[in-house]
Short mmCIF file of C-alpha atoms in Angstrom, two decimals:
data_model
loop_
_atom_site.label_atom_id
_atom_site.label_comp_id
_atom_site.label_asym_id
_atom_site.label_seq_id
_atom_site.Cartn_x
_atom_site.Cartn_y
_atom_site.Cartn_z
CA MET A 1 7.03 26.20 149.76
CA ALA A 2 6.89 26.87 153.49
CA MET A 3 7.33 30.34 154.79
CA LEU A 4 11.06 31.05 155.35
CA ILE A 5 11.51 32.39 158.80
CA LYS A 6 14.96 34.01 159.34
CA GLU A 7 14.44 37.03 161.42
CA ASN A 8 12.97 37.24 164.99
CA LYS A 9 9.29 38.26 164.86
CA HIS A 10 8.26 41.80 165.79
CA THR A 11 7.31 42.17 169.37
CA TRP A 12 3.63 42.78 170.23
CA GLN A 13 2.56 46.29 169.26
CA GLU A 14 6.24 47.19 168.69
CA GLY A 15 6.83 50.99 168.45
CA ILE A 16 3.39 51.95 169.69
CA ALA A 17 3.11 50.38 173.15
CA LYS A 18 4.17 52.00 176.41
CA ASN A 19 6.42 49.71 178.40
CA ILE A 20 6.00 49.93 182.15
CA THR A 21 8.16 47.79 184.35
CA PHE A 22 7.53 46.68 187.92
CA ILE A 23 10.76 45.61 189.79
CA VAL A 24 8.78 43.37 192.20
CA THR A 25 11.81 41.81 193.77
CA LYS A 26 15.63 42.02 193.64
CA ASP A 27 15.91 38.40 194.68
CA CYS A 28 16.61 35.38 192.53
CA GLN A 29 17.34 31.70 192.99
CA LEU A 30 20.36 32.01 190.65
CA ALA A 31 23.67 33.89 190.65
CA CYS A 32 24.32 33.96 186.80
CA LYS A 33 27.95 34.95 186.27
CA TYR A 34 27.14 37.40 183.39
CA CYS A 35 24.11 39.06 185.15
CA TYR A 36 24.24 42.90 184.99
CA LEU A 37 22.14 43.06 188.21
CA VAL A 38 25.04 43.47 190.54
CA GLY A 39 22.85 44.41 193.56
CA LYS A 40 20.46 41.57 193.82
CA ASN A 41 19.19 40.84 197.38
CA SER A 42 16.36 39.23 199.30
CA LYS A 43 15.30 42.34 201.19
CA GLU A 44 13.98 44.67 198.58
CA ARG A 45 10.53 43.43 197.60
CA MET A 46 7.70 45.58 196.40
CA SER A 47 4.77 46.04 198.68
CA TRP A 48 1.11 46.10 197.66
CA GLU A 49 0.89 49.71 198.88
CA ILE A 50 3.67 50.85 196.47
CA ALA A 51 2.25 48.78 193.61
CA LYS A 52 -1.19 50.28 194.01
CA GLN A 53 0.16 53.86 194.26
CA THR A 54 2.13 53.20 191.05
CA ILE A 55 -0.95 51.98 189.23
CA ASP A 56 -3.05 54.81 190.45
CA TYR A 57 -0.49 57.34 189.34
CA ILE A 58 -0.14 55.80 185.90
CA LEU A 59 -3.84 55.54 185.26
CA ASP A 60 -4.50 59.03 186.75
CA HIS A 61 -2.14 60.55 184.15
CA GLU A 62 -3.59 59.05 181.02
CA GLU A 63 -2.98 62.29 179.16
CA ASP A 64 0.81 61.85 179.62
CA MET A 65 0.81 58.26 178.29
CA ARG A 66 -1.09 58.34 174.96
CA GLU A 67 0.52 55.35 173.49
CA GLY A 68 -2.11 53.12 171.90
CA SER A 69 -1.16 50.03 173.90
CA VAL A 70 0.74 49.09 176.98
CA ILE A 71 3.12 46.31 178.13
CA TYR A 72 3.26 45.78 181.80
CA ASP A 73 6.62 44.08 182.34
CA PHE A 74 7.40 42.26 185.62
CA ILE A 75 11.05 41.58 186.54
CA GLY A 76 13.34 40.85 189.37
CA GLY A 77 15.58 39.14 190.23
CA GLU A 78 13.09 36.37 189.37
CA PRO A 79 9.57 37.80 189.06
CA PHE A 80 7.74 34.52 189.70
CA LEU A 81 9.06 34.58 193.24
CA GLU A 82 6.41 37.27 193.73
CA ILE A 83 3.59 35.67 191.88
CA GLU A 84 0.96 36.45 194.50
CA LEU A 85 1.77 40.11 194.38
CA ILE A 86 1.86 40.07 190.56
CA ASP A 87 -1.55 38.35 190.49
CA LYS A 88 -2.94 41.09 192.73
CA ILE A 89 -1.38 43.82 190.60
CA CYS A 90 -2.78 42.44 187.32
CA ASP A 91 -6.27 41.96 188.71
CA TYR A 92 -6.28 45.58 189.97
CA LEU A 93 -4.98 46.86 186.56
CA LYS A 94 -7.73 45.09 184.74
CA THR A 95 -10.41 46.30 187.03
CA GLU A 96 -9.22 49.92 187.09
CA MET A 97 -8.65 50.13 183.31
CA PHE A 98 -12.26 48.88 182.84
CA ILE A 99 -13.81 51.14 185.47
CA ARG A 100 -11.99 54.19 184.00
CA ASP A 101 -12.76 53.23 180.47
CA HIS A 102 -9.01 53.63 179.93
CA HIS A 103 -7.79 53.53 176.34
CA TRP A 104 -5.44 50.69 177.32
CA PHE A 105 -8.24 48.37 178.47
CA ASN A 106 -8.51 46.58 175.15
CA SER A 107 -4.86 46.70 174.30
CA TYR A 108 -2.58 45.49 177.11
CA ARG A 109 -0.05 42.71 177.69
CA PHE A 110 1.56 41.22 180.85
CA SER A 111 5.20 40.36 179.99
CA PHE A 112 7.71 38.14 181.88
CA SER A 113 11.26 36.98 181.37
CA THR A 114 11.81 34.12 183.85
CA ASN A 115 14.48 31.67 184.74
CA GLY A 116 11.86 29.02 184.41
CA ILE A 117 12.49 27.22 187.74
CA ASN A 118 9.06 27.97 189.26
CA TYR A 119 7.17 27.82 186.08
CA HIS A 120 5.31 24.52 186.80
CA THR A 121 4.11 25.51 190.28
CA ASP A 122 0.42 25.65 191.01
CA LYS A 123 0.35 29.43 191.72
CA VAL A 124 2.20 30.32 188.47
CA GLN A 125 0.01 27.98 186.46
CA LYS A 126 -3.16 29.44 187.97
CA PHE A 127 -1.99 32.93 187.01
CA ILE A 128 -1.18 31.79 183.48
CA LYS A 129 -4.66 30.17 183.00
CA LYS A 130 -6.38 33.36 184.29
CA ASN A 131 -4.42 35.71 182.01
CA ARG A 132 -3.50 33.44 179.08
CA ASP A 133 -4.77 35.72 176.34
CA HIS A 134 -2.81 38.68 177.52
CA LEU A 135 0.57 37.04 178.38
CA SER A 136 4.06 36.98 176.90
CA ILE A 137 6.39 34.68 178.81
CA GLY A 138 9.93 33.88 177.87
CA ILE A 139 12.08 31.23 179.65
CA THR A 140 15.76 31.83 179.56
CA ILE A 141 17.66 28.68 178.73
CA ASP A 142 21.16 29.17 177.53
CA GLY A 143 21.51 26.09 175.26
CA THR A 144 23.29 22.86 176.06
CA LYS A 145 23.66 21.73 179.62
CA VAL A 146 27.25 22.58 179.47
CA LYS A 147 26.79 26.15 178.31
CA HIS A 148 23.70 26.79 180.55
CA ASP A 149 25.40 25.41 183.70
CA LEU A 150 28.57 27.33 183.02
CA ASN A 151 26.91 30.58 183.96
CA ARG A 152 23.35 29.99 185.31
CA ILE A 153 24.15 28.55 188.71
CA TYR A 154 22.34 28.54 191.99
CA LYS A 155 23.31 31.21 194.54
CA GLY A 156 24.77 30.67 197.96
CA GLU A 157 26.14 27.12 197.50
CA GLY A 158 29.69 26.08 198.25
CA GLU A 159 30.00 24.08 195.01
CA GLU A 160 28.63 25.51 191.87
CA ARG A 161 25.40 23.81 190.84
CA GLY A 162 23.85 24.52 187.51
CA SER A 163 20.18 25.03 186.90
CA TYR A 164 19.81 23.27 183.54
CA LYS A 165 17.85 20.26 184.70
CA ASP A 166 15.36 22.41 186.69
CA VAL A 167 14.72 24.66 183.72
CA VAL A 168 14.55 22.13 180.87
CA ARG A 169 11.88 20.01 182.66
CA ASN A 170 9.54 23.01 182.22
CA ILE A 171 10.24 23.62 178.52
CA PRO A 172 7.60 21.21 177.19
CA LEU A 173 4.79 22.72 179.37
CA TRP A 174 5.91 26.27 178.40
CA LEU A 175 5.88 25.34 174.61
CA GLU A 176 2.55 23.71 175.00
CA GLN A 177 1.10 26.91 176.35
CA PHE A 178 3.13 29.30 174.20
CA PRO A 179 4.09 27.32 171.01
CA ARG A 180 5.81 30.09 169.26
CA ALA A 181 7.59 31.56 172.34
CA GLY A 182 11.22 32.50 172.03
CA THR A 183 14.09 32.15 174.41
CA LYS A 184 16.76 34.61 175.30
CA VAL A 185 20.44 33.44 175.22
CA THR A 186 23.37 35.46 176.49
CA ILE A 187 26.92 35.22 175.27
CA SER A 188 29.97 36.18 177.30
CA SER A 189 33.66 35.41 176.75
CA ALA A 190 33.69 32.02 178.47
CA ASP A 191 30.84 30.40 176.57
CA ILE A 192 31.65 31.42 172.98
CA PRO A 193 32.79 27.79 172.04
CA TYR A 194 29.32 26.55 172.74
CA ILE A 195 27.28 28.84 170.53
CA LYS A 196 26.62 26.56 167.59
CA ASP A 197 25.75 23.48 169.63
CA SER A 198 23.53 25.60 171.96
CA VAL A 199 21.45 27.05 169.27
CA LEU A 200 20.96 23.64 167.59
CA HIS A 201 20.11 22.18 170.97
CA LEU A 202 17.42 24.76 171.61
CA TYR A 203 15.89 24.05 168.18
CA SER A 204 15.90 20.33 169.18
CA LEU A 205 13.87 21.19 172.32
CA GLY A 206 11.15 22.67 170.01
CA ILE A 207 12.10 26.30 170.54
CA HIS A 208 11.71 27.99 167.12
CA GLU A 209 12.94 31.49 167.98
CA VAL A 210 16.33 31.97 169.64
CA ASN A 211 17.06 35.54 170.59
CA ILE A 212 20.76 35.70 171.38
CA ASN A 213 23.03 38.53 172.19
CA CYS A 214 26.46 39.43 173.52
CA VAL A 215 26.77 41.23 176.81
CA PHE A 216 27.46 44.97 176.39
CA GLU A 217 29.86 45.03 179.33
CA ASP A 218 33.68 45.20 178.62
CA VAL A 219 34.38 41.50 179.30
CA TRP A 220 35.85 40.54 175.89
CA LYS A 221 39.41 39.10 175.48
CA GLU A 222 41.76 39.30 172.65
CA GLY A 223 40.69 36.83 169.94
CA ASP A 224 37.16 36.50 171.19
CA ASP A 225 35.88 38.04 167.97
CA LYS A 226 37.63 35.51 165.81
CA LEU A 227 36.20 32.52 167.88
CA PHE A 228 32.85 34.25 167.79
CA GLU A 229 32.97 34.48 163.94
CA GLU A 230 33.98 30.80 163.62
CA GLN A 231 31.10 29.72 165.79
CA LEU A 232 28.62 31.71 163.79
CA MET A 233 29.85 30.41 160.45
CA GLN A 234 29.63 26.87 161.74
CA LEU A 235 26.07 27.68 162.93
CA ALA A 236 25.28 29.12 159.56
CA ASP A 237 26.37 25.96 157.76
CA ALA A 238 24.22 23.82 160.15
CA ILE A 239 21.09 25.93 159.77
CA ILE A 240 21.35 26.03 155.92
CA GLU A 241 22.37 22.48 155.32
CA SER A 242 19.71 21.12 157.64
CA GLY A 243 16.96 23.35 156.38
CA TYR A 244 16.33 25.00 159.81
CA TYR A 245 15.94 28.39 158.05
CA MET A 246 12.47 27.17 156.80
CA ASP A 247 10.90 27.35 160.30
CA TYR A 248 13.45 28.40 162.84
CA ALA A 249 15.02 31.80 163.62
CA CYS A 250 18.30 32.90 165.28
CA SER A 251 18.63 36.63 165.83
CA PHE A 252 22.35 36.69 165.00
CA PHE A 253 21.50 36.46 161.35
CA SER A 254 19.58 39.50 159.88
CA GLU A 255 19.51 41.02 156.43
CA ASN A 256 19.48 44.51 157.87
CA ILE A 257 22.80 44.59 159.67
CA GLY A 258 26.36 45.37 158.53
CA LYS A 259 25.62 48.30 156.25
CA PRO A 260 26.37 52.06 156.50
CA LEU A 261 23.84 54.09 158.29
CA ASP A 262 20.87 55.52 156.54
CA LYS A 263 20.77 59.26 157.24
CA GLU A 264 17.34 59.07 158.87
CA LEU A 265 18.62 56.48 161.35
CA GLN A 266 21.12 58.83 162.75
CA ASN A 267 18.32 60.59 164.58
CA ASN A 268 17.20 57.26 166.33
CA ASN A 269 18.07 55.99 169.66
CA TRP A 270 18.70 52.28 169.84
CA CYS A 271 16.69 51.59 172.95
CA GLY A 272 13.53 53.04 174.60
CA ALA A 273 15.14 54.54 177.68
CA GLY A 274 13.06 57.66 178.56
CA ARG A 275 10.02 56.44 176.74
CA MET A 276 9.69 53.52 179.15
CA LEU A 277 8.94 53.77 182.80
CA SER A 278 10.32 51.53 185.59
CA VAL A 279 9.39 51.50 189.27
CA ASP A 280 11.21 49.81 192.16
CA ALA A 281 10.13 48.58 195.63
CA GLU A 282 10.50 52.13 197.11
CA GLY A 283 8.26 53.60 194.45
CA ASN A 284 11.08 55.36 192.62
CA PHE A 285 10.69 55.94 188.88
CA TYR A 286 13.49 55.29 186.39
CA PRO A 287 13.70 55.79 182.61
CA CYS A 288 14.69 52.14 182.36
CA THR A 289 15.47 49.32 184.83
CA ARG A 290 19.25 49.68 183.99
CA PHE A 291 19.27 53.09 185.82
CA ALA A 292 18.18 51.51 189.17
CA GLN A 293 20.92 51.13 191.72
CA TYR A 294 21.04 47.29 191.62
CA SER A 295 21.88 47.48 187.92
CA LEU A 296 24.83 49.87 188.27
CA ARG A 297 28.49 48.99 189.08
CA SER A 298 30.02 52.43 189.35
CA LYS A 299 27.31 55.18 189.16
CA LYS A 300 24.55 56.37 191.33
CA ALA A 301 20.99 55.54 190.43
CA LEU A 302 19.37 58.00 188.02
CA MET A 303 15.69 58.55 189.03
CA ILE A 304 13.15 60.62 187.25
CA GLY A 305 10.61 60.84 190.04
CA ASN A 306 8.53 58.70 192.40
CA VAL A 307 4.97 57.64 193.18
CA ARG A 308 4.45 60.49 195.60
CA ASP A 309 5.72 63.39 193.54
CA GLY A 310 5.19 62.00 190.08
CA ILE A 311 7.54 62.09 187.03
CA ASP A 312 10.00 65.11 186.94
CA LYS A 313 9.83 66.11 183.30
CA ASN A 314 13.02 68.13 183.65
CA ARG A 315 14.90 64.93 184.66
CA LEU A 316 13.23 63.06 181.80
CA ARG A 317 13.98 65.61 179.15
CA PRO A 318 17.65 64.66 178.45
CA PHE A 319 16.52 61.08 177.57
CA LEU A 320 14.19 62.44 174.92
CA THR A 321 17.01 64.15 173.15
CA LEU A 322 19.07 61.02 172.83
CA ASP A 323 19.90 59.72 169.36
CA ARG A 324 22.84 58.01 167.70
CA CYS A 325 24.60 61.36 166.89
CA THR A 326 24.37 62.72 170.41
CA GLN A 327 26.09 59.63 171.88
CA SER A 328 28.50 58.35 169.19
CA LYS A 329 31.99 59.21 168.09
CA PRO A 330 32.42 60.04 164.34
CA GLU A 331 33.99 56.73 163.60
CA CYS A 332 30.78 54.99 164.92
CA ILE A 333 28.56 57.16 162.70
CA ASP A 334 30.78 56.76 159.62
CA CYS A 335 31.41 53.05 160.16
CA GLU A 336 30.73 50.96 157.03
CA VAL A 337 29.03 48.27 159.07
CA ALA A 338 27.19 50.57 161.64
CA SER A 339 23.66 49.34 161.02
CA GLY A 340 22.68 46.76 163.68
CA CYS A 341 25.50 47.76 166.09
CA ALA A 342 23.60 48.16 169.38
CA TRP A 343 24.06 49.80 172.77
CA CYS A 344 22.42 49.76 176.12
CA GLN A 345 21.67 53.20 177.45
CA GLY A 346 22.21 52.09 181.07
CA GLU A 347 25.61 50.57 180.14
CA ASN A 348 26.56 53.84 178.41
CA TYR A 349 25.85 55.67 181.65
CA ASP A 350 27.56 53.09 183.86
CA ALA A 351 30.70 52.86 181.77
CA ALA A 352 31.08 56.58 180.95
CA GLU A 353 34.01 58.58 182.26
CA THR A 354 31.59 61.01 183.85
CA PRO A 355 27.91 60.71 185.07
CA THR A 356 26.61 61.36 181.50
CA ILE A 357 24.13 59.50 179.24
CA TYR A 358 25.78 60.92 176.12
CA GLN A 359 28.87 58.76 175.97
CA ARG A 360 28.34 55.52 174.03
CA ALA A 361 30.03 52.29 175.31
CA THR A 362 31.69 50.44 172.49
CA ALA A 363 32.97 47.33 174.16
CA ILE A 364 31.13 45.12 171.52
CA CYS A 365 32.66 46.84 168.51
CA LEU A 366 34.85 43.81 167.45
CA MET A 367 32.11 41.43 168.27
CA HIS A 368 29.63 43.34 166.05
CA LYS A 369 32.14 43.39 163.15
CA ALA A 370 32.61 39.59 163.56
CA ARG A 371 28.87 39.05 163.55
CA VAL A 372 28.64 41.06 160.28
CA ARG A 373 31.23 38.94 158.53
CA ALA A 374 29.48 35.73 159.58
CA ASN A 375 26.09 37.27 158.69
CA ASN A 376 27.34 38.00 155.24
CA TYR A 377 28.57 34.41 154.89
CA TYR A 378 25.15 33.18 156.03
CA TRP A 379 23.05 35.10 153.51
CA ASN A 380 25.50 34.55 150.64
CA LYS A 381 25.37 30.78 151.23
CA LEU A 382 21.61 30.76 151.69
CA PHE A 383 20.92 32.70 148.60
CA ARG A 384 23.21 30.57 146.49
CA LYS A 385 21.30 27.50 147.75
CA LEU A 386 17.96 29.08 147.04
CA GLU A 387 19.06 30.02 143.51
CA LEU A 388 20.45 26.52 142.77
CA GLU A 389 17.15 25.00 143.92
CA GLY A 390 15.02 27.62 142.02
CA GLU A 391 13.52 29.01 145.27
CA ARG A 392 14.98 32.49 145.32
CA GLU A 393 11.97 34.21 143.72
CA ASP A 394 9.64 32.36 146.04
CA TYR A 395 11.63 33.40 149.03
CA GLU A 396 11.75 37.08 148.02
CA ALA A 397 7.91 37.02 147.67
CA ASN A 398 7.34 35.35 151.04
CA LYS A 399 10.08 36.58 153.31
CA PRO A 400 8.94 38.18 156.54
CA LYS A 401 9.76 41.83 157.35
CA SER A 402 13.12 42.03 158.99
CA ASN A 403 13.82 43.42 162.47
CA PRO A 404 17.31 44.51 163.45
CA VAL A 405 18.40 42.90 166.69
CA ILE A 406 21.17 43.51 169.24
CA CYS A 407 24.64 42.17 168.90
#
């Protein structure tokens, strides 16, 4: 029997890698309707001088960053708009880590989430060829043409023009180079009706791992949770009846969600804000990209230092005290389906009544509960099928380790 793949795979060096993000540009070809980056613009681009200062600071402070591995993440806007700068950054990082005999030299990764429009260009392909063994690249394609073009539209055009055809043409090349790569799909209120068809469409393109989540912002309308549940149940039927569970994954379905919290999990924070480091075009440091000004609707940027003065550990300290209990109301802690209910630290800050990081945003509460109901339906149906076909024992012996995912 083939390995049953139901959960999304663990990320590279998960839990032991330092994540360092370079905001190389705030520009993008697209103006996605659900994008949390409300301050995108074409003016704020990272210079080589700021990039070099950042690298020197990071590598000069090896004693403060003792994680066994590192993920250098490049974002925008659209990071591949700055591929020449990124290429220079990566060359310098590799050279300096070698010269310094840095403990990250043999354990590093360059990570990208791209809209895929420029993926085929000569400069991007040359970069990929040079760094192939140390790359993670995800292309964002939202599903069917209808769903994708509903939100992922080109900016600055009088009539909305979707980007589906310009992205999908690069999927075969991407999958040839990264056969097990996953895509990221975002769900907002308007596109709930397209969830089932979109996941199945992505499978048909050869994408085996679909990481899909609801936006954390308060955009949900009355009845959205019911529609969401219906779509997920229809998707569950299609995955099980067609046997997709054998070799395809959708992060909406996880064995680890929808249970009361284990006591030890109450001391965990959902995200890595504070343990990560993000730097913008001005050389300002943030605990996560979501605390940069272009990510915030109503709050001021929350910086923890800069390339000139370094990290201010007093500003960083509050993030290191974050856990589920310091942010959540009692009803969230005591909720019978609390496990797997996620949050974004930056959205917590942006949506809070005061400038605090200790107030949890709960806009996805009903959506999480709907997901749990559909998730229970999925696993009950799958296990009944496996038992009828005599494959349950085989499944239990071979199932991959699960990994909770966001709503």
